[in-house]
Amino acid sequence: MDINKLQRENIKNLKPYSTARDEYKGQASVFLDANENSYGSPLFNEEDAAQQNYNRYPDPLQLDLKDAISKIKGVPIENTFLGNGSDEAIDLLYRAFCEPGRDNVIILPPTYGMYEVSAGINNVETRKVNLLPNFQLDLEGIAEAIDVNTKLIFICSPNNPTGNSIIRTDIETILANFNGLVVIDEAYINYAKQKTFIQELTEYPNLVVLQTFSKAWGLAALRLGMAFASRSVIDVFNKVKPPYNINQATQDIALKALQNIEQVNEWIKITVADREQLSKDLAELEIVKKVYPSDANFVLVEVIDAKATYDVLVDQGIIIRDRSKVTLCEGCLRITIGTGKENEILLNALKKI
Ligand code: PMP
């Protein structure tokens, strides 16, 4: 795969913005280069000042944070991009690789909505190849939909909103045969039995793996997403991204959180066990027709009357997601696995319907 051919002509020719801090080498202690406020930030008490100052621009490449992520994931820093949520990486894929009005991408409904929204914003055609009724890939349909202008294929595994993992060998077939980028969105991978694809980066130069701090890591409000890919793809991301796309507070807090992986692993264990229990309990309810097996931190549930069930729960202050109008999800609700207490409240409310 030739990344030069894949990226848009204007991106190939782009001279990226050079930040003040990109332009010197060596040690420095007096920073009069970036028009910051050299006194500090107007924050609380002076003893904490060193920790709470945000008067300096953050590291554009987030090297300390990437180093900590690299130690956990085993992926080198140069193969890692950090975005303002994985949604930023999705948007950058379009902006860097898809020529508006000419190129197209393949998406596999029912799946995560931002692939299509981002395509719309960037005026890029989406070609939809529905998943099969078992929510697996329609490999023939995908092969037929691809043409010379197809730049990206989005595969969400475990998939949102269906919850299942996509069969690994099917993904490998696409990786081995498609000449554009194969984007595997692993937002929910921590809850899955299936292995991540990040170990396959050296095998497939066209692989982009998306992960996020918004799910298992419990940091959705920080907006921090990861993309792992070949160095040439990451270099394009870094060229196109806003210079300071990850703010200093996010970098500091994420670094702290990475030291507490035990807590995250504990929550994953509990959530997976609760998912299995909740799935069993839901399946026994009269209003439930089917609970789909899940590899994520939510379950897709087919009920007799999705709208009515949703409304009854809303009346009691319990919010789930009505997915009944979504392709292949007729009659379905998507329910996030909550705390033990929240799951109990949900079940009790459903039992009374
Ligand atoms: N991918 C999938 C499959 C998701 O479900 C979501 C969020 N619901 C995202 C990506 C977005 O993640 P982030 O918060 O990192 O932008």
Coordinates of C-alpha atoms and ligand atoms in Angstrom, one line a residue:
M1 CA 0.0 0.0 0.0
D2 CA 1.4 3.4 -1.0
I3 CA 0.3 6.0 1.5
N4 CA 1.3 8.7 -0.9
K5 CA -1.2 7.5 -3.4
L6 CA -3.9 7.1 -0.8
Q7 CA -3.9 10.5 0.8
R8 CA -5.5 13.5 -0.8
E9 CA -3.4 15.5 -3.2
N10 CA -3.8 18.7 -1.1
I11 CA -2.7 16.8 2.1
K12 CA 0.3 15.3 0.3
N13 CA 1.4 18.9 -0.6
L14 CA 0.4 20.4 2.7
K15 CA 3.1 22.2 4.7
P16 CA 1.9 21.6 8.3
Y17 CA 1.7 24.3 11.0
S18 CA 4.9 24.6 12.9
T19 CA 4.3 25.3 16.6
A20 CA 6.6 27.6 18.6
R21 CA 8.0 24.7 20.5
D22 CA 8.8 22.7 17.3
E23 CA 11.3 25.3 16.3
Y24 CA 14.1 24.9 18.9
K25 CA 16.2 22.1 20.1
G26 CA 17.9 21.6 23.5
Q27 CA 17.1 22.8 27.1
A28 CA 15.4 26.1 27.8
S29 CA 14.0 27.8 30.9
V30 CA 12.7 31.2 29.6
F31 CA 9.9 30.7 27.2
L32 CA 9.1 33.9 25.3
D33 CA 8.2 32.3 22.0
A34 CA 4.4 31.5 22.2
N35 CA 2.8 34.6 23.5
E36 CA 1.5 32.9 26.6
N37 CA 0.9 34.5 30.0
S38 CA 4.3 33.9 31.7
Y39 CA 2.9 34.5 35.2
G40 CA 0.7 31.5 35.4
S41 CA -3.0 30.6 35.6
P42 CA -5.4 32.2 38.0
L43 CA -6.0 29.1 40.0
F44 CA -6.5 28.4 43.7
N45 CA -3.6 28.2 46.2
E46 CA 0.0 28.9 45.5
E47 CA 1.4 25.6 46.9
D48 CA -0.5 23.7 44.1
A49 CA 0.6 26.2 41.5
A50 CA 3.1 23.9 39.8
Q51 CA 0.4 21.3 39.3
Q52 CA -2.4 23.6 38.4
N53 CA -0.7 25.9 35.9
Y54 CA -2.1 25.8 32.4
N55 CA -0.5 28.9 31.0
R56 CA 1.8 26.9 28.7
Y57 CA 0.6 25.2 25.5
P58 CA 0.6 21.4 25.9
D59 CA 3.0 19.0 24.1
P60 CA 1.5 18.7 20.5
L61 CA 2.6 15.1 20.2
Q62 CA 1.7 14.1 23.8
L63 CA 4.9 12.1 24.2
D64 CA 4.8 11.4 27.9
L65 CA 1.2 10.2 27.6
K66 CA 2.0 8.1 24.5
D67 CA 4.9 6.6 26.4
A68 CA 2.7 5.4 29.2
I69 CA 0.1 4.1 26.7
S70 CA 2.9 2.3 24.8
K71 CA 4.0 0.5 28.0
I72 CA 0.4 -0.9 28.4
K73 CA -0.4 -1.6 24.8
G74 CA 3.0 -2.7 23.5
V75 CA 2.6 -0.4 20.5
P76 CA 5.5 2.0 19.7
I77 CA 4.9 5.7 20.1
E78 CA 5.4 6.3 16.4
N79 CA 2.5 4.0 15.6
T80 CA 0.2 5.9 18.0
F81 CA -2.1 8.9 17.4
L82 CA -4.2 10.5 20.2
G83 CA -7.3 12.4 19.3
N84 CA -10.1 14.4 20.9
G85 CA -12.1 11.2 21.3
S86 CA -11.8 8.5 18.6
D87 CA -14.4 10.7 16.8
E88 CA -11.5 13.0 16.0
A89 CA -9.5 10.1 14.4
I90 CA -12.6 9.2 12.4
D91 CA -13.0 12.7 11.1
L92 CA -9.2 13.0 10.3
L93 CA -9.4 9.7 8.2
Y94 CA -11.9 11.4 6.0
R95 CA -10.1 14.7 5.8
A96 CA -6.8 13.2 5.0
F97 CA -7.7 10.3 2.7
C98 CA -11.1 11.0 1.0
E99 CA -11.4 13.5 -1.7
P100 CA -14.9 15.2 -1.3
G101 CA -17.2 14.5 -4.1
R102 CA -15.0 11.8 -5.6
D103 CA -14.0 9.1 -3.1
N104 CA -16.2 6.7 -1.1
V105 CA -16.0 4.6 2.0
I106 CA -17.8 1.4 3.0
I107 CA -19.8 1.1 6.2
L108 CA -21.5 -1.9 7.5
P109 CA -24.9 -1.1 9.1
P110 CA -26.2 -1.5 11.8
T111 CA -23.1 0.2 13.2
Y112 CA -21.7 3.3 15.0
G113 CA -23.4 6.4 13.6
M114 CA -20.4 8.8 13.4
Y115 CA -18.8 7.0 10.4
E116 CA -21.8 8.2 8.3
V117 CA -22.1 11.6 9.9
S118 CA -18.4 12.3 9.5
A119 CA -18.7 11.2 5.8
G120 CA -21.6 13.6 5.4
I121 CA -19.7 16.5 6.9
N122 CA -16.8 15.8 4.6
N123 CA -19.0 15.3 1.5
V124 CA -17.8 11.7 1.0
E125 CA -20.1 9.0 -0.3
T126 CA -20.9 6.1 2.0
R127 CA -21.6 2.7 0.5
K128 CA -23.6 0.6 2.9
V129 CA -23.3 -3.1 3.0
N130 CA -25.6 -4.4 5.7
L131 CA -24.3 -7.0 8.1
L132 CA -25.8 -10.5 7.6
P133 CA -28.8 -11.4 9.8
N134 CA -26.2 -13.0 12.2
F135 CA -24.5 -9.6 12.4
Q136 CA -21.4 -10.8 10.6
L137 CA -19.8 -9.5 7.4
D138 CA -21.2 -9.9 4.0
L139 CA -17.9 -10.5 2.3
E140 CA -19.3 -10.8 -1.2
G141 CA -21.4 -7.7 -0.8
I142 CA -18.3 -5.8 0.4
A143 CA -16.2 -7.0 -2.5
E144 CA -18.9 -5.8 -4.9
A145 CA -19.2 -2.4 -3.3
I146 CA -15.5 -1.6 -3.6
D147 CA -14.2 0.4 -6.5
V148 CA -11.1 2.4 -7.4
N149 CA -12.3 5.3 -5.3
T150 CA -13.0 3.3 -2.1
K151 CA -10.6 4.6 0.5
L152 CA -11.8 3.3 3.8
I153 CA -13.8 0.4 5.3
F154 CA -15.1 0.8 8.8
I155 CA -15.4 -2.4 10.8
C156 CA -16.7 -2.0 14.4
S157 CA -15.8 -5.0 16.6
P158 CA -17.3 -5.5 19.0
N159 CA -20.0 -3.8 17.0
N160 CA -22.3 -1.0 18.3
P161 CA -25.3 -1.5 18.6
T162 CA -25.3 -5.3 18.1
G163 CA -22.6 -6.1 20.7
N164 CA -21.0 -9.0 18.8
S165 CA -17.4 -9.4 17.7
I166 CA -16.8 -9.8 14.0
I167 CA -15.2 -13.1 13.0
R168 CA -11.5 -12.6 12.9
T169 CA -10.8 -14.5 9.7
D170 CA -13.3 -12.3 7.9
I171 CA -11.6 -9.2 9.0
E172 CA -8.2 -10.7 7.9
T173 CA -9.7 -11.5 4.5
I174 CA -10.5 -7.8 4.0
L175 CA -7.1 -6.6 5.4
A176 CA -5.3 -8.9 3.0
N177 CA -7.4 -7.9 -0.1
F178 CA -8.4 -4.3 0.2
N179 CA -6.1 -1.6 -1.1
G180 CA -7.4 1.2 1.1
L181 CA -7.4 1.5 4.9
V182 CA -9.3 -1.0 7.0
V183 CA -10.4 0.8 10.2
I184 CA -11.2 -1.6 13.0
D185 CA -13.0 0.3 15.8
E186 CA -12.3 -1.5 19.0
A187 CA -14.0 0.9 21.4
Y188 CA -15.4 -2.0 23.3
I189 CA -12.5 -4.5 23.0
N190 CA -11.8 -4.6 26.8
Y191 CA -15.1 -6.4 27.3
A192 CA -14.5 -8.9 24.5
K193 CA -13.3 -12.5 24.4
Q194 CA -11.8 -11.7 21.0
K195 CA -8.2 -10.4 20.8
T196 CA -7.3 -6.9 19.7
F197 CA -5.8 -6.4 16.2
I198 CA -3.1 -4.0 17.5
Q199 CA -0.6 -6.8 17.4
E200 CA -1.1 -7.1 13.7
L201 CA 0.1 -3.6 12.8
T202 CA 3.4 -4.9 11.4
E203 CA 1.6 -7.5 9.3
Y204 CA -0.9 -5.1 7.6
P205 CA 0.2 -1.6 6.5
N206 CA -3.4 -0.7 5.7
L207 CA -4.7 -1.4 9.3
V208 CA -6.0 1.4 11.5
V209 CA -7.2 0.3 15.0
L210 CA -9.3 2.7 17.0
Q211 CA -9.5 2.5 20.8
T212 CA -10.8 4.9 23.4
F213 CA -10.6 6.1 27.0
S214 CA -14.4 6.6 27.0
K215 CA -15.5 3.1 27.8
A216 CA -13.6 0.7 30.1
W217 CA -11.2 3.5 31.2
G218 CA -14.1 5.5 32.5
L219 CA -12.9 8.9 31.0
A220 CA -15.6 9.8 28.4
A221 CA -15.6 13.4 29.6
L222 CA -11.9 13.9 28.9
R223 CA -12.4 13.2 25.2
L224 CA -9.3 11.0 24.5
G225 CA -9.2 8.4 21.7
M226 CA -6.4 6.4 20.3
A227 CA -5.5 5.3 16.7
F228 CA -2.8 2.7 16.1
A229 CA -1.5 2.4 12.6
S230 CA 1.6 2.2 10.4
R231 CA 4.0 5.0 10.8
S232 CA 3.1 6.5 7.4
V233 CA -0.6 6.8 8.4
I234 CA 0.3 8.3 11.8
D235 CA 2.5 10.8 10.1
V236 CA -0.4 11.9 8.0
F237 CA -2.7 12.2 11.1
N238 CA -0.1 14.4 12.8
K239 CA 0.2 16.6 9.8
V240 CA -3.5 17.2 9.6
K241 CA -4.6 17.4 13.2
P242 CA -5.0 20.7 15.1
P243 CA -1.6 21.4 16.7
Y244 CA -2.8 21.2 20.3
N245 CA -5.6 18.7 19.9
I246 CA -5.2 17.1 23.4
N247 CA -5.3 19.7 26.2
Q248 CA -2.9 19.6 29.2
A249 CA -5.6 18.7 31.7
T250 CA -6.6 15.7 29.7
Q251 CA -2.9 14.6 29.3
D252 CA -2.3 15.0 33.1
I253 CA -5.5 13.2 34.2
A254 CA -5.0 10.3 31.6
L255 CA -1.4 9.8 32.8
K256 CA -2.7 9.5 36.4
A257 CA -5.5 7.1 35.4
L258 CA -3.0 4.8 33.5
Q259 CA -1.3 4.2 36.9
N260 CA -4.6 2.6 38.1
I261 CA -5.1 -0.2 35.6
E262 CA -6.0 -2.6 38.4
Q263 CA -9.2 -0.6 39.0
V264 CA -10.1 -0.7 35.3
N265 CA -9.5 -4.5 35.1
E266 CA -11.6 -5.0 38.2
W267 CA -14.5 -3.0 36.6
I268 CA -14.2 -4.9 33.4
K269 CA -14.4 -8.2 35.2
I270 CA -17.5 -7.1 37.1
T271 CA -19.2 -5.6 34.0
V272 CA -18.6 -8.8 32.0
A273 CA -20.1 -11.0 34.8
D274 CA -23.0 -8.6 35.2
R275 CA -23.6 -8.6 31.5
E276 CA -24.0 -12.4 31.5
Q277 CA -26.3 -12.2 34.5
L278 CA -28.4 -9.3 33.2
S279 CA -28.7 -11.1 29.8
K280 CA -30.1 -14.2 31.6
D281 CA -32.5 -12.1 33.7
L282 CA -33.8 -10.1 30.8
A283 CA -34.4 -13.3 28.7
E284 CA -36.8 -14.5 31.4
L285 CA -39.0 -11.4 31.1
E286 CA -42.3 -11.8 29.2
I287 CA -41.8 -8.6 27.2
V288 CA -38.4 -9.8 26.0
K289 CA -38.3 -11.8 22.7
K290 CA -34.5 -12.1 22.4
V291 CA -31.3 -11.0 24.1
Y292 CA -28.4 -11.0 21.6
P293 CA -25.1 -12.3 22.9
S294 CA -22.7 -9.4 23.7
D295 CA -18.9 -8.9 23.8
A296 CA -19.4 -5.3 24.9
N297 CA -20.6 -3.3 27.9
F298 CA -24.2 -3.3 26.6
V299 CA -26.8 -5.7 25.4
L300 CA -29.2 -5.5 22.4
V301 CA -32.6 -6.8 23.4
E302 CA -35.6 -7.4 21.2
V303 CA -38.9 -6.7 23.0
I304 CA -42.6 -6.9 22.1
D305 CA -43.0 -3.1 22.0
A306 CA -39.8 -1.1 22.0
K307 CA -41.3 2.4 22.1
A308 CA -43.7 1.6 24.9
T309 CA -40.9 -0.1 27.0
Y310 CA -38.6 2.8 26.4
D311 CA -41.3 5.3 27.5
V312 CA -42.2 3.4 30.7
L313 CA -38.5 3.5 31.7
V314 CA -38.1 7.2 30.9
D315 CA -41.1 7.9 33.1
Q316 CA -39.1 6.3 36.0
G317 CA -35.9 8.2 35.2
I318 CA -34.2 5.2 33.5
I319 CA -32.7 6.0 30.1
I320 CA -31.8 3.4 27.6
R321 CA -31.4 3.6 23.8
D322 CA -34.2 2.9 21.5
R323 CA -32.6 1.3 18.4
S324 CA -35.9 -0.1 17.0
K325 CA -35.7 2.1 13.9
V326 CA -32.2 1.0 13.0
T327 CA -31.5 -1.5 10.1
L328 CA -31.7 -5.1 11.3
C329 CA -32.6 -4.0 14.9
E330 CA -36.4 -3.8 14.5
G331 CA -38.0 -3.9 18.0
C332 CA -34.6 -3.6 19.7
L333 CA -33.4 -1.6 22.7
R334 CA -29.8 -1.1 23.6
I335 CA -29.0 -1.3 27.3
T336 CA -25.7 -0.3 28.9
I337 CA -24.5 -2.5 31.8
G338 CA -24.7 -0.3 34.8
T339 CA -23.6 -0.8 38.4
G340 CA -25.1 -3.8 40.2
K341 CA -27.6 -1.4 41.8
E342 CA -28.6 0.2 38.5
N343 CA -29.1 -3.1 36.8
E344 CA -31.4 -4.1 39.7
I345 CA -33.4 -0.9 39.3
L346 CA -33.7 -1.6 35.6
L347 CA -34.8 -5.2 36.0
N348 CA -37.4 -4.3 38.7
A349 CA -38.9 -1.6 36.5
L350 CA -39.1 -4.1 33.5
K351 CA -40.6 -6.8 35.6
K352 CA -43.6 -4.5 36.4
I353 CA -44.5 -3.9 32.7
Ligands
PMP1 N1 -16.6 4.0 18.4 C1 -17.7 3.4 18.9 C2 -18.0 2.0 18.3 C3 -18.5 4.0 19.8 O1 -19.6 3.4 20.2 C4 -18.2 5.3 20.3 C5 -19.0 6.0 21.3 N2 -20.2 5.6 21.6 C6 -17.0 5.9 19.8 C7 -16.3 5.2 18.8 C8 -16.6 7.3 20.2 O2 -15.7 7.2 21.1 P1 -15.0 8.5 21.7 O3 -15.7 8.9 23.0 O4 -13.6 8.1 21.9 O5 -15.1 9.6 20.6

